Amino acid sequence: MQLTVLRGRGEECAAIRHLLGVLPTGGGGALLIQGEPGSGRTALVDYAHRHAEGCTVLAGTGLREEAGLPYAGLQRLLDPVLERADELPEQQRRVLLRALTGAGCPAHRRLALSLAVLGLLTSTARERPLLCTVDDVDQGDQPTADVLAFVARRLRRSRVAVLLTTAADVPLDGMARHRLRPLDDRDSLALLTDRLAGRPPAPSVAAALGAAAGGNPQALVDLAGVLTPGQCRGEEPVPETPPADGGLGRAYRARLDRLPADTRRVLLLAALDEDGEPGTLLRAARIAGTAVEALAPAELAGLVRVEPHRVTFPQPLVRTVVRAAAPLAERRAAHLLLARVLDGAGHRLRRAGHLAAAAQGPDPALAAELEQAAAESGAAATAASAALQRAAELSDDPARAAARLVAAARYAWSAGRAHRTRLLLGGLPAAVDATVAGRAGLLRGELELRAGHPRSALTTLLAAADTLTAPDTASTGTDTGRAAPDNAWTAMGRGRAATVASTAAGADQAGADGAGSGDRALALGALVRAGEAACFAGDQYRYAEVARRAELLRRPGDPPATELLSAYVAGTAATLRGDHEQAGPALRRAVVLGGQLTGPALTPGALTCAASAGLLVAVDGAAHRLAARAVELARERGELSALPRALELRASAEYWLGRHDAAMDSSREGLRIARDTGQDNWAGVHLGMLAVLAAVRADRETALHRIREIGEDAGAHSRPRALAQWALAVLDLVDNRPAAAAARLAALACPGTGRGQVLVLVMATPYLVEAAAAVADRPAAGAALAVFDRWASSTASPSRRALSARCHGLLAPRGSAEAEQEFRTALRLHPTAAGAFERARTELLLGRELRRSRRPRAAREHLHAAREAFTLLGAGVWADQATTELRAAGESVGPPEESVARLLTGQQLRIAQLVAEGATNREVAARMFLSTRTVDHHLRNIFHRLNIRSRTELARALS
């Protein structure tokens, strides 16, 4: 690799600079760099050459062609300085020249030869320091490597440095060794930006390319070299593997060409059988007249890794190169051979896949077998998608082919492969069956919602709902043409295989309700997503249209999952228009139904609807349980595309529960998965939530960093932009700029028109009221608080009512009994088991109110409580504000003592307190909405940090 900047290799570059820096003073040494092809070994050698100013440089490279010629590599390396051999002792000189002229070296003379090479190098270094480098030392002859290793171990107090590189884990001991690690996401993005003339690719593109390259620098360079402008912008699917004819592909092809014929034959079988089961390979190799042991040369070459239970390719590109290098006839024969040995019921999909790969031309029976196997085998979504795509190619009926292609796209989307999903949908013919068109529209709309333009998604999803409920949908096409869509989509409703493609909540119910009601359930799912699109884009006023259409689809006696969708849409619409009396029963019904779902109806999509309903009626514990179950279920079933939304809802529930650390963990995970699955819009949502959580902790640097990551592409009224404005407003409050904070928050939405981010404004209302009260802007605060009050009073949530009371205390006349009463009401309502941060904020605001009312003694009690709570939570800036107020109240306050609070995170401290009170791990888990395993993990860390061994010692430490 020839790169100006070596991304992700800072540690190795520093080691090289140190090696060269001490050479002039006799600090000789050696360095061995090990890494796979393309990892940057040669680039590091070049880096050493560029930094070897004032040094003599001897450079060599191990050549596979000379591996059988003893000392051939040593001869090429030492040739420029061989004239100095006359300075060696006569015996060493003769041994050296004999070896380098091809006469060899007897075993009993190898020590003399090694000492001769060491003497020659140290003699050369007397005039100028000497750098000796050998790239790919493992590729050349072994005697040369042995001599260089001997020399490298004896360079102390010399002016000679040796730098060796190797791809294999060779036994060259006694020198510092650096193993080149894959590049992380940041360095991968930087390298891609370097190769694309300083224009960074879209985040989803960078994530996809990073995954395709596996952190290999040369793979990233090769991928960047074949990208089209549309691929860079994320408008076209990006390559899933580096190009086989790129630099890395050529390096692996060269290794492959040097392997024995039997090794290449077994390697092809391994490359075609992606499951990697050794038993299958063993049987196939035996039938082919060879054995799996033939893979040994490929394993030594670093092409394949043979483990007890799996055969893997460390670099996925190798699999592609092996397949591409084999002639078509050999590939077809290998597929047929693998199909022959995969004769058990548990291998149905794999067998059908190999037969399909070997098929020549349409094969309706094989296409049907692929479809059925994908539906019934419980295969991973990626494998099912590939099977259905191949089934579509083998179909002789265009209607069946189109239905199978849409089902393949649904599986691809479920697996988080957004680009592949677009590619499959793009392969649909213009004229398709109405049912297939509706399902394709639903999927396109969801793609637009998660990763495109939400306003376009709204239009697409409404049209899909209309198509799915059109009178002629159920009878469109011939009977045989209808079989494929029904099989493909109802399979998604059975066990794990159905929900594998169930990102749209209604799609999950298709199999449970039957074909006719399934289309209606799909239409409801499309409307749920349309409502999400309206809310995301800040067009909540359009939710009324969504609700009207959903009401037309409601039927008496609907199955639970279908009723849940109807209730959720109706309740959300009522909430957005401020009709909480009607919204409450519908949303609570959705929560109850979500908790009762079983069998095929229990899907991540349905659970996220129920969790969202729970947040709207402020049943935070139930919402958190539902969202957590949705996350768990999506992970179990491999439904990666469902995770960002489920994690968003879990983070929101954790925010309301006062579990800010947990909310940050959820949002960080959601951000990572959203980027990995190409869901740019939901990456923005998680970035916005992380910015808010950082701002609430007064962590300005982190909050601003997250806001910058959102970028300028988010729409002016989108949810990520609104969350960013909320975060900036909190920072304004922290910096005592209430006017700026109030202006930002008041601009989030206009509740009367339904434009803007109404729900975000409701969440941020306590901060808006605090900011407006500080600048005596009562109208702005009053209008927002009226909306918040109507919502809070319709719930049974003490935390919402506490915030409402606090807001009224801020707006009451200063020093009045009304203000104090409202603050004390808020303190009484704040839950003791959760919401410690908001309670501390109320204590601070009440203390400030009492201090400004010239009641310093009464103020100090609350300010002390606030300061202590903020300290325990690690909210240093807020603790400083409480300290400032205490001093203003006449109390001399020093820095807080070093305590348990300094050693534990806020979540760990709360767990420690509960355990010290006598709670069991299971009881702690139930009270904090955590798993018992998570509590066990935190408790071990608590014991370690406090250097204690028992619960008794923990109680003593907290007393």
PDB file of N, CA, C and O in Angstrom, residues 66 121 160 162 196 452 577 637 646:
ATOM      1  N   GLU A  66      11.780 -18.028  -4.583  1.00  0.00           N
ATOM      2  CA  GLU A  66      13.121 -18.385  -4.101  1.00  0.00           C
ATOM      3  C   GLU A  66      13.064 -19.109  -2.763  1.00  0.00           C
ATOM      4  O   GLU A  66      14.096 -19.283  -2.103  1.00  0.00           O
ATOM      5  N   LEU A 121      27.085  -6.391   9.196  1.00  0.00           N
ATOM      6  CA  LEU A 121      26.149  -5.283   9.412  1.00  0.00           C
ATOM      7  C   LEU A 121      26.711  -4.266  10.402  1.00  0.00           C
ATOM      8  O   LEU A 121      26.601  -3.054  10.185  1.00  0.00           O
ATOM      9  N   VAL A 160      22.678  -0.707  14.457  1.00  0.00           N
ATOM     10  CA  VAL A 160      21.948  -1.443  13.427  1.00  0.00           C
ATOM     11  C   VAL A 160      20.513  -1.662  13.902  1.00  0.00           C
ATOM     12  O   VAL A 160      20.280  -2.054  15.051  1.00  0.00           O
ATOM     13  N   VAL A 162      16.870  -3.617  12.610  1.00  0.00           N
ATOM     14  CA  VAL A 162      16.290  -4.587  11.684  1.00  0.00           C
ATOM     15  C   VAL A 162      14.772  -4.502  11.786  1.00  0.00           C
ATOM     16  O   VAL A 162      14.219  -4.545  12.889  1.00  0.00           O
ATOM     17  N   LEU A 196     -11.019   9.423  -1.394  1.00  0.00           N
ATOM     18  CA  LEU A 196     -12.089  10.051  -2.174  1.00  0.00           C
ATOM     19  C   LEU A 196     -11.879  11.563  -2.263  1.00  0.00           C
ATOM     20  O   LEU A 196     -12.825  12.341  -2.268  1.00  0.00           O
ATOM     21  N   GLY A 452     -34.354   7.575   4.236  1.00  0.00           N
ATOM     22  CA  GLY A 452     -34.521   8.470   3.092  1.00  0.00           C
ATOM     23  C   GLY A 452     -35.223   9.752   3.479  1.00  0.00           C
ATOM     24  O   GLY A 452     -34.804  10.461   4.390  1.00  0.00           O
ATOM     25  N   ARG A 577     -54.062  15.691  18.937  1.00  0.00           N
ATOM     26  CA  ARG A 577     -55.038  16.792  18.871  1.00  0.00           C
ATOM     27  C   ARG A 577     -55.465  17.256  20.268  1.00  0.00           C
ATOM     28  O   ARG A 577     -56.369  18.091  20.400  1.00  0.00           O
ATOM     29  N   ARG A 637     -34.176 -13.136  16.916  1.00  0.00           N
ATOM     30  CA  ARG A 637     -34.621 -13.519  15.575  1.00  0.00           C
ATOM     31  C   ARG A 637     -33.771 -12.919  14.465  1.00  0.00           C
ATOM     32  O   ARG A 637     -34.051 -13.123  13.288  1.00  0.00           O
ATOM     33  N   ALA A 646     -36.722   0.137  18.376  1.00  0.00           N
ATOM     34  CA  ALA A 646     -36.967  -0.430  19.702  1.00  0.00           C
ATOM     35  C   ALA A 646     -36.023   0.173  20.731  1.00  0.00           C
ATOM     36  O   ALA A 646     -36.424   0.475  21.866  1.00  0.00           O
TER      37      ALA A 646
END
